[in-house]
Coordinates of C-alpha atoms in Angstrom, one line a residue:
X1 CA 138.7 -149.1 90.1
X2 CA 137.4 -148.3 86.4
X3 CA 134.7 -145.9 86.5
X4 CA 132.6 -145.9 82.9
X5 CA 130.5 -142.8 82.4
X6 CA 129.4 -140.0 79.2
X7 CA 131.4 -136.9 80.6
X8 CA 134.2 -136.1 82.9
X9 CA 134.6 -132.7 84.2
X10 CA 137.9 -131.5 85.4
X11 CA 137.4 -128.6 87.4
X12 CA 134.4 -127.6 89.4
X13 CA 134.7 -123.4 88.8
X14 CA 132.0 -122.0 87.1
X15 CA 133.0 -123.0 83.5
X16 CA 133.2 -126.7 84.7
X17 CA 129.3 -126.7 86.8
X18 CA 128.0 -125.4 84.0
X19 CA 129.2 -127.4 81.7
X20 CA 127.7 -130.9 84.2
X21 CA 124.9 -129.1 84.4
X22 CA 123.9 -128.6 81.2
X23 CA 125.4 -132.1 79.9
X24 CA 122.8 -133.8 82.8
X25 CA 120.0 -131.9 81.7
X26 CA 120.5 -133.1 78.5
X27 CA 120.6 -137.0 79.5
X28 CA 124.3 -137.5 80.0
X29 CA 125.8 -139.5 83.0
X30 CA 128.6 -136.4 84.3
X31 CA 131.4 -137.2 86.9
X32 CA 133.2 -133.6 88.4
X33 CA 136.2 -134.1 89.8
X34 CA 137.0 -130.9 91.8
X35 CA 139.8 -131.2 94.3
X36 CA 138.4 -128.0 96.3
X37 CA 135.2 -126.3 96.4
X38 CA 132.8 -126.4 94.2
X39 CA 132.1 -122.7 93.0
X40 CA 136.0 -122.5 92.2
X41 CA 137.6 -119.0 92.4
X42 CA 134.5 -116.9 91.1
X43 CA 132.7 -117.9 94.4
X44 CA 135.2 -118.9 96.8
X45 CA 138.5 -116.4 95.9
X46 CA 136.9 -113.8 92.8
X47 CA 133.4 -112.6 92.0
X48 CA 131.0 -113.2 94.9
X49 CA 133.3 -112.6 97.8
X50 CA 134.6 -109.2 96.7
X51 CA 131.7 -107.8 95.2
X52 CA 130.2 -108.6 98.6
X53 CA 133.2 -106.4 100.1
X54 CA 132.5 -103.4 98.2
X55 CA 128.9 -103.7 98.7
X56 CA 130.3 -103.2 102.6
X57 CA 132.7 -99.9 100.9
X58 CA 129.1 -98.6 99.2
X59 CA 127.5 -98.7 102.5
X60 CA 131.1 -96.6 104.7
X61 CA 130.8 -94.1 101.6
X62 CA 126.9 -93.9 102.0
X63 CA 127.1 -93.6 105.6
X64 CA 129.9 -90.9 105.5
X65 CA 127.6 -88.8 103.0
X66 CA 124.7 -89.3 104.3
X67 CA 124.4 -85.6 105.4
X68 CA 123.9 -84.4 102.1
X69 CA 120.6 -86.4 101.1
X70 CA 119.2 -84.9 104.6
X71 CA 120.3 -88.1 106.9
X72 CA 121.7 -87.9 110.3
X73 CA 124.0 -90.7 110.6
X74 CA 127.8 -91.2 112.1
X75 CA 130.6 -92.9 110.4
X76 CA 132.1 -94.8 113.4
X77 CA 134.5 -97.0 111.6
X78 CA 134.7 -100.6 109.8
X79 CA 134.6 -104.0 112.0
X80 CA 136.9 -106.0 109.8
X81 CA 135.8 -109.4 111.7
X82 CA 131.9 -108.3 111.0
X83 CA 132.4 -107.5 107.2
X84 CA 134.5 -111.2 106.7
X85 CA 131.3 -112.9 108.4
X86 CA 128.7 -111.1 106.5
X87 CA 130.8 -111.8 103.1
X88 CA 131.6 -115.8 104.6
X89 CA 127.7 -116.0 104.8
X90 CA 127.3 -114.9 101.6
X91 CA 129.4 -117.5 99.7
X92 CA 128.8 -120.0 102.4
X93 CA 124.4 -119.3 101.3
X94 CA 125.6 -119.9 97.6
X95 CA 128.0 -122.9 98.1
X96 CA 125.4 -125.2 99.4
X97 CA 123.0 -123.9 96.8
X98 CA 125.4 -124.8 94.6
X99 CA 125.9 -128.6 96.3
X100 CA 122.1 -128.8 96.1
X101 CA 121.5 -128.1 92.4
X102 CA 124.3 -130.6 91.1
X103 CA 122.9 -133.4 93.8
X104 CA 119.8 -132.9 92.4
X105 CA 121.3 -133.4 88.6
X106 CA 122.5 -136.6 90.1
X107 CA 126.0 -135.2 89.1
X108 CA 128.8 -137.6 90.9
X109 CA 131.3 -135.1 92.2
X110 CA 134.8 -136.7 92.9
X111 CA 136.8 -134.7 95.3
X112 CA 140.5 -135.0 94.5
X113 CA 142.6 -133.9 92.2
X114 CA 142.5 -135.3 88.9
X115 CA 145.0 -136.2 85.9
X116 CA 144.8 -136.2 82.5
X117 CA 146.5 -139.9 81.3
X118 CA 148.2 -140.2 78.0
X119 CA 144.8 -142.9 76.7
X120 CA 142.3 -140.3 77.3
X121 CA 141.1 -141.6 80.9
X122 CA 140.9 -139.6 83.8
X123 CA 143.5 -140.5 86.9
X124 CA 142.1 -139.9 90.5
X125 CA 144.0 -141.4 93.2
X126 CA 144.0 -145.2 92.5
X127 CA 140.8 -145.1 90.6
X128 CA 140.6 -144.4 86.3
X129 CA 137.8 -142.7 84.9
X130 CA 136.5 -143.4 81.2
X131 CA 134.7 -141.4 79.4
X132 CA 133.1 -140.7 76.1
X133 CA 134.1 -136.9 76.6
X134 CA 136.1 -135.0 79.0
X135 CA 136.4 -130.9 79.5
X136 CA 138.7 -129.6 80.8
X137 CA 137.8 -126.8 83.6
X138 CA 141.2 -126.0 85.6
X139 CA 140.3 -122.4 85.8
X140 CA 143.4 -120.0 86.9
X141 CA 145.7 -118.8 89.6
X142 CA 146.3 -115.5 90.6
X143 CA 150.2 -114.4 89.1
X144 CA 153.1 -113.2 90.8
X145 CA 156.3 -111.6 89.3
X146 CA 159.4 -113.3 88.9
X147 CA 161.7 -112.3 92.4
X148 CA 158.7 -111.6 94.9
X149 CA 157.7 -113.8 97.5
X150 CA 154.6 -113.6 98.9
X151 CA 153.6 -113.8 102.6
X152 CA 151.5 -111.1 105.1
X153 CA 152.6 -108.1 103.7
X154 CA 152.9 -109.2 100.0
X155 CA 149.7 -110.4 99.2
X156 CA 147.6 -111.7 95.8
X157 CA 143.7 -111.1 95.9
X158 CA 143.4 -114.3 97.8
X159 CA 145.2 -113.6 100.5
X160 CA 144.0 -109.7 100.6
X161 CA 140.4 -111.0 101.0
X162 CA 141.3 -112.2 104.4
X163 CA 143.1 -109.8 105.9
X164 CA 142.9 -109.2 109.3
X165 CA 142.7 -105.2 109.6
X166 CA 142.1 -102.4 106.9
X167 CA 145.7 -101.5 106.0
X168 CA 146.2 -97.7 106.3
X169 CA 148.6 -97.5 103.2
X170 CA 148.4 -99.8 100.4
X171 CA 150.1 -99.8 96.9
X172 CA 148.6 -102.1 94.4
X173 CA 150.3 -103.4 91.4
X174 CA 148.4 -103.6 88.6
X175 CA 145.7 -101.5 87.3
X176 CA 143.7 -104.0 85.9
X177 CA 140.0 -105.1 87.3
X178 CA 141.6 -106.9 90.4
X179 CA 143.6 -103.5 91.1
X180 CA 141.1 -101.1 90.8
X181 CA 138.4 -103.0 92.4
X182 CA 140.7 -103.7 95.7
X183 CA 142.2 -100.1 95.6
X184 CA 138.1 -98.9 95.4
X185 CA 137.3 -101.4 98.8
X186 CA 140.6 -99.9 100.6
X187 CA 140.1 -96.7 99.8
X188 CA 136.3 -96.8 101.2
X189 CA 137.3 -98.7 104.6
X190 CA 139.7 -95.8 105.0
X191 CA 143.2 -96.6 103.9
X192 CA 145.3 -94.4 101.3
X193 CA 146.1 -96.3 98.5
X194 CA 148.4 -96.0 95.2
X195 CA 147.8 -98.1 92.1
X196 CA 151.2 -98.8 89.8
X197 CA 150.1 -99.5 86.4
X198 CA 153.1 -100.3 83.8
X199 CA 151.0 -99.0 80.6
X200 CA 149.8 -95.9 80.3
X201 CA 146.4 -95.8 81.2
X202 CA 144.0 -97.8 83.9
X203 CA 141.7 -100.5 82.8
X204 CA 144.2 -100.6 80.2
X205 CA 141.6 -103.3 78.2
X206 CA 139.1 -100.3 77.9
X207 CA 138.4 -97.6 75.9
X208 CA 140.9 -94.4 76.7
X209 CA 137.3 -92.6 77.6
X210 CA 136.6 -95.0 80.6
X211 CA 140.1 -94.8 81.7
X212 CA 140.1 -91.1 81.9
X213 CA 136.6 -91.1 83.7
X214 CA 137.9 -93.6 86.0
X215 CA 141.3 -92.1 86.7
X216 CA 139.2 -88.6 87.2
X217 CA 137.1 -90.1 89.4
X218 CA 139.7 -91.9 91.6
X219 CA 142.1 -88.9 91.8
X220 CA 138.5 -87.4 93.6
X221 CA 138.6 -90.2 95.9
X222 CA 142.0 -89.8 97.2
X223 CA 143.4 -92.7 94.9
X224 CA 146.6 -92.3 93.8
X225 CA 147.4 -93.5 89.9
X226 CA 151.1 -94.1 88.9
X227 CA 150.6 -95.3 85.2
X228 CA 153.3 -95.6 82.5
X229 CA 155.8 -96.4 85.7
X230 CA 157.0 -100.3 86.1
X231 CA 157.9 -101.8 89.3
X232 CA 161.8 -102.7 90.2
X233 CA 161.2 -105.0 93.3
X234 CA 160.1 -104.8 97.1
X235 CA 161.5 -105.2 100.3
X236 CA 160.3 -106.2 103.8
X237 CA 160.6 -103.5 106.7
X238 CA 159.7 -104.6 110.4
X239 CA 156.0 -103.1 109.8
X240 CA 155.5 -103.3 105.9
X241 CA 156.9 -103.3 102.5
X242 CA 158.9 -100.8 100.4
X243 CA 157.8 -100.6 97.0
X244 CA 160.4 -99.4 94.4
X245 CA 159.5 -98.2 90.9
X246 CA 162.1 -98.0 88.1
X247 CA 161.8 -93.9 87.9
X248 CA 163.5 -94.3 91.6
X249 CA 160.5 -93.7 93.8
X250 CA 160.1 -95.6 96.9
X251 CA 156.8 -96.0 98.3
X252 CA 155.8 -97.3 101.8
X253 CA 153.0 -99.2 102.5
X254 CA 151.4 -101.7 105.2
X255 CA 150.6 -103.9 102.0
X256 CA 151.5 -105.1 98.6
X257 CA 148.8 -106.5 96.5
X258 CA 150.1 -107.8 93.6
X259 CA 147.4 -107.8 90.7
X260 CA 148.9 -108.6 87.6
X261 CA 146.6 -111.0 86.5
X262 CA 145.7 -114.7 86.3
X263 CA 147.9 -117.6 84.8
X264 CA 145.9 -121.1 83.3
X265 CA 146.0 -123.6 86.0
X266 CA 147.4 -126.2 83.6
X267 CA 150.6 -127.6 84.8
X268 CA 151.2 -131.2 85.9
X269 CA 148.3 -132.5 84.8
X270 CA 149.1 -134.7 82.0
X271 CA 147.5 -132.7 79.5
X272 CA 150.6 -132.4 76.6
X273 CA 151.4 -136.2 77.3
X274 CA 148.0 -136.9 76.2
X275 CA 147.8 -134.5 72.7
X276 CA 146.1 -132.3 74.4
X277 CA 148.7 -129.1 73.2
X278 CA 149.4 -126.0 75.2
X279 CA 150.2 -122.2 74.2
X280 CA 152.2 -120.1 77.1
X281 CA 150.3 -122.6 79.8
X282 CA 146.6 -122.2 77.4
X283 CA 145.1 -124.5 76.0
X284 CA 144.8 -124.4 72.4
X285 CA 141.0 -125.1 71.2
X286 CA 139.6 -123.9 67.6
X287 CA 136.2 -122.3 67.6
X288 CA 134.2 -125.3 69.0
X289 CA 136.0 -125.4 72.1
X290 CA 138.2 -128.8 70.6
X291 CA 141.9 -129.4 72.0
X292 CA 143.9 -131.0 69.8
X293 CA 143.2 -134.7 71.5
X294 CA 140.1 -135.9 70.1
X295 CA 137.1 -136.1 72.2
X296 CA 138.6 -133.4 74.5
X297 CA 137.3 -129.9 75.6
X298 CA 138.4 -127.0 77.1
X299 CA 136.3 -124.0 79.2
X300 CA 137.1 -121.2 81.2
X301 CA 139.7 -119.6 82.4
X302 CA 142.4 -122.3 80.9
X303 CA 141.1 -120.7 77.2
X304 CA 143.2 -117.8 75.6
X305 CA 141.2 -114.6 76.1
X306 CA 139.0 -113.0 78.5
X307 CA 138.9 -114.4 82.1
X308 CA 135.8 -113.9 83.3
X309 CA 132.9 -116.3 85.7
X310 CA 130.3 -115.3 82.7
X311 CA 132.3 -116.3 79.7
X312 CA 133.5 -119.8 81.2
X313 CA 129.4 -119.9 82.0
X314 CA 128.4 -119.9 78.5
X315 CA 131.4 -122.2 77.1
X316 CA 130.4 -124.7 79.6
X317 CA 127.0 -124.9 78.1
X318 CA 128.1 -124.4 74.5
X319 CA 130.8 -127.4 75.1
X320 CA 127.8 -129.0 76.6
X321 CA 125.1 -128.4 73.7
X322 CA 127.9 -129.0 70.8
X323 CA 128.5 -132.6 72.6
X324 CA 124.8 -133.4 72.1
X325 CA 125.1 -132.6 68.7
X326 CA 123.1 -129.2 69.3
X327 CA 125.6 -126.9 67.1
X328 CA 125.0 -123.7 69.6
X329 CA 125.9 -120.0 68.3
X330 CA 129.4 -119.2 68.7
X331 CA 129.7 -116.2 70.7
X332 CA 132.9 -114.0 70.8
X333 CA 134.8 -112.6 73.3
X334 CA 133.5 -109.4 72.0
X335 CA 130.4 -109.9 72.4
X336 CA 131.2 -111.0 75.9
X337 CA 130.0 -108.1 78.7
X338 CA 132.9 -106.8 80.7
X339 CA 132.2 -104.7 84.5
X340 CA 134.6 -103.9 86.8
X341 CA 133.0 -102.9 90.2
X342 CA 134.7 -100.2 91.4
X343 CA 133.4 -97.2 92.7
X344 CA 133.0 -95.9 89.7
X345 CA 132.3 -99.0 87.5
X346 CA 133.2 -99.6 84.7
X347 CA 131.3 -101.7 82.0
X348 CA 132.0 -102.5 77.8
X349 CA 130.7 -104.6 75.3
X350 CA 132.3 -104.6 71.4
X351 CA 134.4 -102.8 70.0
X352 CA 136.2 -99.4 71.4
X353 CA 136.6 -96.2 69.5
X354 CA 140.1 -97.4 68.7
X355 CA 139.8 -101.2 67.4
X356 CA 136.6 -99.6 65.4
X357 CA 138.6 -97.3 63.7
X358 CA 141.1 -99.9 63.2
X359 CA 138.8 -101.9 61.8
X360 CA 136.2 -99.3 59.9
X361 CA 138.9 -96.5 59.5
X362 CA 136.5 -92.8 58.8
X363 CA 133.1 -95.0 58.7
X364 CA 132.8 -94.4 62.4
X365 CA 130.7 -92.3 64.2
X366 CA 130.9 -91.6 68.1
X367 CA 128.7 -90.0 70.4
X368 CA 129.8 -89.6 73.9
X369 CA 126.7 -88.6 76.9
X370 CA 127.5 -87.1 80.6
X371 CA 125.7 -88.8 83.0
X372 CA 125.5 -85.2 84.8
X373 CA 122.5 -84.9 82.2
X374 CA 120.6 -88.0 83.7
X375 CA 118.4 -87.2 86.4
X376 CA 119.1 -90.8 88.4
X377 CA 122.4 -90.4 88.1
X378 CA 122.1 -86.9 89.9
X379 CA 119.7 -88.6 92.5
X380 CA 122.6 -91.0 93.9
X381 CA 125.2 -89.2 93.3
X382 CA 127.3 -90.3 90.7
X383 CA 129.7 -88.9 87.5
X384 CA 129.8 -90.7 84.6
X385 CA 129.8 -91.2 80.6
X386 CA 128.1 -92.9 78.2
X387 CA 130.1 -93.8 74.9
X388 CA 128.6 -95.7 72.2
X389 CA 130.1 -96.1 68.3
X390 CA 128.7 -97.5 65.6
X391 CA 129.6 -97.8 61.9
X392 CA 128.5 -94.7 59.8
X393 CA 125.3 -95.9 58.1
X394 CA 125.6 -99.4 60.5
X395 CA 124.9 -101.3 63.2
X396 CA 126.6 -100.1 66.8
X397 CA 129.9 -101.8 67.4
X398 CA 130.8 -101.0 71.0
X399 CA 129.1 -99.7 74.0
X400 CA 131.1 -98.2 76.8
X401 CA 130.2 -96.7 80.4
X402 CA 131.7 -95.4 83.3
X403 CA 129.3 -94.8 86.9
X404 CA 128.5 -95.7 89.4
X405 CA 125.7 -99.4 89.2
X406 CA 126.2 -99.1 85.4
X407 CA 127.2 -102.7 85.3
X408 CA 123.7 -103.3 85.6
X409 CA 122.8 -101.5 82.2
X410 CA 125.6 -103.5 79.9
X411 CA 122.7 -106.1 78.9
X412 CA 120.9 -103.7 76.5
X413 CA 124.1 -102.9 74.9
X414 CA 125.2 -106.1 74.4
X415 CA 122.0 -107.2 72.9
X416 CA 122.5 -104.1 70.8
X417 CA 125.8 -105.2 69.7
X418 CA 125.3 -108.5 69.0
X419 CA 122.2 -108.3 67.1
X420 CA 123.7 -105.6 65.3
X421 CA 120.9 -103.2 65.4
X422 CA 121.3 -99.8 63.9
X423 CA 120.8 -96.4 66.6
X424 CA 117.7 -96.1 64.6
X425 CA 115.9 -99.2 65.3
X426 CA 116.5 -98.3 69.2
X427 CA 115.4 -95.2 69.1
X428 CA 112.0 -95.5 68.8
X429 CA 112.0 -97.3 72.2
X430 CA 112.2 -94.4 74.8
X431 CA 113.7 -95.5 78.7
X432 CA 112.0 -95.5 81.6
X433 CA 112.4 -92.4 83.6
X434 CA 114.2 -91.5 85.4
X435 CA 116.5 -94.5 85.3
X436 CA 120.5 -94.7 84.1
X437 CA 119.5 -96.8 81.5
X438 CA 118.2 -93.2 79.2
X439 CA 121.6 -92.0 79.3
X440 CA 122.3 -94.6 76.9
X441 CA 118.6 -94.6 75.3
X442 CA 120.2 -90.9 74.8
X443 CA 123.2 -91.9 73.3
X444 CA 121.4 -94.2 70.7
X445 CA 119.3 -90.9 70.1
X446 CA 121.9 -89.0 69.0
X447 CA 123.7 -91.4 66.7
X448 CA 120.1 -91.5 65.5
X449 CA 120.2 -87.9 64.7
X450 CA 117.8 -87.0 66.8
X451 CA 119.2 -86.3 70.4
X452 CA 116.5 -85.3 73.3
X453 CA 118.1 -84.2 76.3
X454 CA 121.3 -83.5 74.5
X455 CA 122.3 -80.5 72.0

């Protein structure tokens, strides 16, 4: 059957339902062909199901302390079964909200797998979809190195979300966002955990201050941090996995997770057949989100650069705005907030210290605040910095902090990056207190030159 309609979506992950949403909204007729759930990984397999397990870590670590804000309560242990269910009903809550909104957009969603034919149309099953447009939103797959095979003690995130019991040792490979998050939810439910990191640093996309905090605050924890070390291979034992690193260690563990990052979901589906060309498994678009096929778009996690739910939310909507003729702002990956949710967290926006002084060379100016100085911070019991740089005489480039919730402050600085305000147009605007957010207002305050709290 030949189906005639404005847009096909391939790919139903966030950057693809964003992108039929906005294209209904703005009059088009949108089929989605997603051949799992809708949501994709970010609500199925990524975002929403493990920030709801270390909400569950926050709560263990809350209880366990609880003595020293003055409350009696007793640590008894984590019900594995109880946390899956809460997390389940979490993503099971947003998956039909989900289903709702795009029913109500009177978005056709076709659930199969689709394919990309060498005339432009759109292949599902014995049925051919034409289509003034089509975007595609594959989205990604969780990597594994060459030689490991994985199964119930070698694990990717997907699998690790499932597990059946709280491993008591676990080594994670890869000290990226996946790594440190999972090694953060281990370490609260009670299990010892070392992190192998090939470079030399955590959070290696950061800036060196964050990975220091972070790395400080982890060896607090109990987490173990092997950086600048690379893996040699694994082998099965009859109750776990040895891990061996190419310095000669062994470690033993009940579980590998392997965390070194996500691949573009972009095989075998006709895309290089019909122009459409690829770079290591990307797919190549200029600034507008274009492929090289005409009348073909690309969003997400298929796009060279960062892979985050957020960034394939707003290139779904800019692909969908720039179809309409619209011409939205082109925003930049570094302009695009970044939060890992560990215990610490880490969040960034712009430029670090290093790619501004690669960029600026002297013209920089840095101030750096401790969140030991903000009274909030104190209150729930967290470490931290603030980091901000800016351009001497100029706007700030790059805001970067480490603590605990500050994921939730990473707005303000990206609105103070990307509208390139100066520390001296903030300034004026003093924080509410006591909140996190002053140990920023601080920072902006002293790039000012005219620090508060700080000397």
């Amino acid at each position: 059957m030949l189906v005639d309609t404005d847009l096909v979506v391939l790919g139903g992950g966030s950057g693809g339902y964003a992108a039929a949403l906005r294209a209904a909204e703005l009059g088009s007729r949108v089929v989605m062909i997603e051949k799992d759930k809708v949501g994709g990984t970010c609500l199925h397999r990524g975002c929403i199901p493990t920030k709801a397990l270390l909400h569950s870590a926050e709560v263990a670590d809350n209880v366990r302390d609880s003595g020293a804000v003055g409350v009696s309560a007793s640590f008894e242990g984590i019900d594995i079964a109880a946390v899956h269910a809460y997390r389940d009903g979490i993503v099971t809550k947003k998956h039909r909200g989900l289903e709702g909104l795009l029913a109500a957009r009177k978005i056709e969603i076709v659930r199969d797998a689709g394919r990309l034919d060498a005339d432009g149309t759109v292949q599902v099953g014995d049925d051919v979809y034409r289509a003034r447009n089509v975007v595609i939103a594959t989205g990604s797959y969780s990597r594994v190195l060459p030689g490991l095979t994985l199964d119930d003690r070698i694990v990717t995130s997907d699998q690790a979300l499932s597990l059946p019991e709280v491993p008591r040792r676990a080594v994670i490979l890869g000290g990226g966002v996946i790594g440190v998050e999972f090694a953060s939810i281990w370490r609260s439910f009670g299990a010892e955990v070392t992190i192998v990191e090939a470079l030399d640093r955590l959070v290696p996309a950061e800036d060196a201050a964050m990975s220091k905090a972070l790395e400080r605050a982890f060896r607090k924890r109990g987490i173990v941090s092997r950086t600048g070390v690379r893996f040699a291979g694994a082998t099965r034992t009859a109750d776990g996995v040895t891990v061996d690193l190419e310095d000669g260690t062994a470690l033993e563990a009940d579980v590998l997770l392997v965390a070194v990052g996500r691949g573009p979901a972009t095989a075998d589906l006709g895309f290089e057949a019909a122009g459409v060309e690829l770079d290591r498994g990307f797919v190549r678009v200029d600034e507008r989100l274009r492929t090289t096929r005409e009348n073909v778009w690309a969003v997400g996690d298929v796009v060279p650069g960062l892979q985050l739910a957020h960034r394939s939310f707003q290139q779904g909507i800019f692909v969908a705005e720039e179809i309409a003729g619209l011409h939205p702002t082109i925003v930049p990956d570094a302009l695009v907030p970044k939060v890992t949710y560990s215990s610490p967290e880490v969040a960034s926006v712009g430029l670090t210290e290093a790619q501004a002084r690669a960029e600026h060379g002297e013209a920089v100016a840095v101030v750096e605040y401790n969140l030991a100085g903000n009274g909030k911070s104190e209150i729930i019991g967290t470490a931290g910095l603030v980091k901000v740089v800016r351009r001497v005489d100029g706007p700030i480039l790059g805001v970067h902090l480490v603590g605990d919730r500050v994921g939730e402050l990473i707005t303000e600085g990206q609105l103070a990056v990307g509208w390139e305000a100066h520390p001296e147009d903030i300034a004026p605007f003093i924080h509410a207190h006591p909140t996190q957010s002053e140990a920023l207002g601080e920072a902006f305050l002293a790039l000012a030159g005219k620090p508060l709290h700080a000397l």
